[in-house]
mmCIF file of C-alpha atoms in Angstrom:
data_model
loop_
_atom_site.group_PDB
_atom_site.id
_atom_site.type_symbol
_atom_site.label_atom_id
_atom_site.label_comp_id
_atom_site.label_asym_id
_atom_site.label_seq_id
_atom_site.Cartn_x
_atom_site.Cartn_y
_atom_site.Cartn_z
ATOM 1 C CA MET A 1 30.542 76.522 -75.014
ATOM 2 C CA LYS A 2 30.620 74.595 -77.959
ATOM 3 C CA GLN A 3 31.179 71.091 -75.870
ATOM 4 C CA GLU A 4 27.594 72.458 -73.971
ATOM 5 C CA LEU A 5 26.011 73.213 -77.578
ATOM 6 C CA ASN A 6 27.209 69.567 -78.466
ATOM 7 C CA LEU A 7 25.569 67.665 -75.711
ATOM 8 C CA GLN A 8 22.160 69.649 -75.418
ATOM 9 C CA LYS A 9 22.419 68.367 -79.189
ATOM 10 C CA HIS A 10 23.437 65.321 -78.200
ATOM 11 C CA VAL A 11 20.627 64.849 -75.046
ATOM 12 C CA SER A 12 18.117 66.715 -77.814
ATOM 13 C CA GLY A 13 18.659 63.555 -79.796
ATOM 14 C CA ILE A 14 18.090 60.879 -77.154
ATOM 15 C CA ARG A 15 14.449 62.410 -75.622
ATOM 16 C CA GLU A 16 12.977 62.217 -79.165
ATOM 17 C CA GLN A 17 15.005 58.634 -79.819
ATOM 18 C CA ILE A 18 13.136 57.653 -76.535
ATOM 19 C CA LYS A 19 10.164 59.735 -77.335
ATOM 20 C CA LYS A 20 10.155 57.541 -80.485
ATOM 21 C CA ASN A 21 10.621 54.819 -78.974
ATOM 22 C CA PHE A 22 7.850 55.175 -76.738
ATOM 23 C CA GLN A 23 5.131 55.957 -78.766
ATOM 24 C CA GLY A 24 6.042 53.260 -80.943
ATOM 25 C CA THR A 25 5.383 49.706 -77.488
ATOM 26 C CA ARG A 26 2.745 51.788 -76.849
ATOM 27 C CA GLU A 27 0.645 52.112 -80.269
ATOM 28 C CA ASP A 28 2.271 48.277 -81.099
ATOM 29 C CA LEU A 29 0.861 47.284 -77.392
ATOM 30 C CA VAL A 30 -2.774 48.995 -78.355
ATOM 31 C CA GLY A 31 -2.883 46.860 -81.416
ATOM 32 C CA GLU A 32 -1.637 43.250 -79.683
ATOM 33 C CA LEU A 33 -4.215 44.309 -76.488
ATOM 34 C CA GLU A 34 -6.719 45.468 -80.434
ATOM 35 C CA ASP A 35 -6.101 41.363 -81.372
ATOM 36 C CA LEU A 36 -6.505 39.943 -77.916
ATOM 37 C CA LYS A 37 -9.990 41.400 -77.407
ATOM 38 C CA ALA A 38 -10.822 40.011 -80.746
ATOM 39 C CA GLU A 39 -9.768 36.775 -79.725
ATOM 40 C CA LEU A 40 -11.387 36.572 -76.824
ATOM 41 C CA ARG A 41 -14.304 37.487 -78.313
ATOM 42 C CA HIS A 42 -13.711 34.577 -80.738
ATOM 43 C CA THR A 43 -13.356 32.383 -77.695
ATOM 44 C CA LYS A 44 -16.054 33.249 -76.398
ATOM 45 C CA LEU A 45 -18.669 32.808 -79.125
ATOM 46 C CA PHE A 46 -16.749 29.332 -79.915
ATOM 47 C CA TRP A 47 -17.788 28.240 -76.831
ATOM 48 C CA GLU A 48 -21.212 29.459 -76.060
ATOM 49 C CA ASP A 49 -21.317 27.426 -79.136
ATOM 50 C CA ARG A 50 -20.520 24.164 -77.633
ATOM 51 C CA ARG A 51 -22.389 24.729 -74.721
ATOM 52 C CA GLN A 52 -25.313 24.833 -76.609
ATOM 53 C CA ASP A 53 -24.066 21.063 -78.445
ATOM 54 C CA PHE A 54 -23.141 19.759 -75.491
ATOM 55 C CA VAL A 55 -26.690 20.727 -74.022
ATOM 56 C CA ARG A 56 -28.147 19.458 -77.592
ATOM 57 C CA GLY A 57 -26.572 15.726 -76.390
ATOM 58 C CA PHE A 58 -26.779 16.028 -72.833
ATOM 59 C CA SER A 59 -30.473 16.646 -73.293
ATOM 60 C CA SER A 60 -30.693 13.861 -76.629
ATOM 61 C CA MET A 61 -28.674 10.631 -74.433
ATOM 62 C CA PHE A 62 -30.743 11.479 -71.140
ATOM 63 C CA GLY A 63 -34.210 12.451 -73.205
ATOM 64 C CA SER A 64 -36.958 13.963 -71.495
ATOM 65 C CA GLN A 65 -34.969 12.569 -67.666
ATOM 66 C CA VAL A 66 -32.907 15.477 -67.530
ATOM 67 C CA GLY A 67 -35.608 18.316 -66.878
ATOM 68 C CA LYS A 68 -36.424 15.614 -63.204
ATOM 69 C CA ILE A 69 -32.427 15.215 -62.298
ATOM 70 C CA PHE A 70 -32.108 19.006 -62.019
ATOM 71 C CA GLY A 71 -34.978 20.197 -61.262
ATOM 72 C CA ARG A 72 -34.913 18.018 -58.733
ATOM 73 C CA LYS A 73 -31.798 19.009 -56.923
ATOM 74 C CA ARG A 74 -33.462 22.739 -57.601
ATOM 75 C CA ARG A 75 -35.857 22.048 -55.501
ATOM 76 C CA GLU A 76 -34.270 20.289 -52.583
ATOM 77 C CA ILE A 77 -31.332 22.743 -52.518
ATOM 78 C CA ALA A 78 -34.415 25.707 -51.995
ATOM 79 C CA ASN A 79 -36.770 23.591 -49.685
ATOM 80 C CA GLY A 80 -33.198 22.799 -48.079
ATOM 81 C CA SER A 81 -33.250 18.748 -47.700
ATOM 82 C CA GLY A 82 -29.847 17.336 -47.889
ATOM 83 C CA ASP A 83 -31.102 14.107 -48.304
ATOM 84 C CA TYR A 84 -29.438 14.758 -52.515
ATOM 85 C CA GLY A 85 -28.359 11.082 -52.155
ATOM 86 C CA SER A 86 -30.924 8.566 -51.327
ATOM 87 C CA SER A 87 -33.343 8.287 -54.621
ATOM 88 C CA LYS A 88 -36.664 8.793 -55.179
ATOM 89 C CA ARG A 89 -37.771 4.651 -55.049
ATOM 90 C CA VAL A 90 -37.028 4.757 -51.230
ATOM 91 C CA ARG A 91 -38.087 7.367 -50.548
ATOM 92 C CA GLN A 92 -41.880 7.294 -51.930
ATOM 93 C CA ALA A 93 -41.658 3.674 -50.117
ATOM 94 C CA GLU A 94 -41.030 5.156 -47.408
ATOM 95 C CA SER A 95 -43.548 7.629 -47.688
ATOM 96 C CA SER A 96 -45.833 4.178 -48.099
ATOM 97 C CA GLY A 97 -44.156 3.108 -45.367
ATOM 98 C CA SER A 98 -43.676 -0.209 -48.188
ATOM 99 C CA LEU A 99 -39.643 -1.179 -46.764
ATOM 100 C CA ASN A 100 -41.641 -2.393 -43.341
ATOM 101 C CA SER A 101 -44.014 -4.365 -45.162
ATOM 102 C CA GLY A 102 -41.685 -6.560 -47.020
ATOM 103 C CA SER A 103 -40.345 -7.350 -43.814
ATOM 104 C CA GLU A 104 -43.221 -8.933 -41.589
#
């Protein structure tokens, strides 16, 4: 009988220790998750700022050509034109017939 009581006390002690460890682990994980969320927010803000710098730098390098380049590709995609490789001058020359006129 006395052994049974000692065994129950020991089992109860182990259960309490497991509960404490579980609660401590849970609190640690919640804290780490909050730290991770904060780090992700910081990283996102950093790259959003960098993105704006990249766009400004790209725009300063190519100036007004940026809108023409990307605007044309979007229009071609929207219209279903698959002619992405030919240049604007070649298309203008083809439409005006000046490519053939040079060989006459």
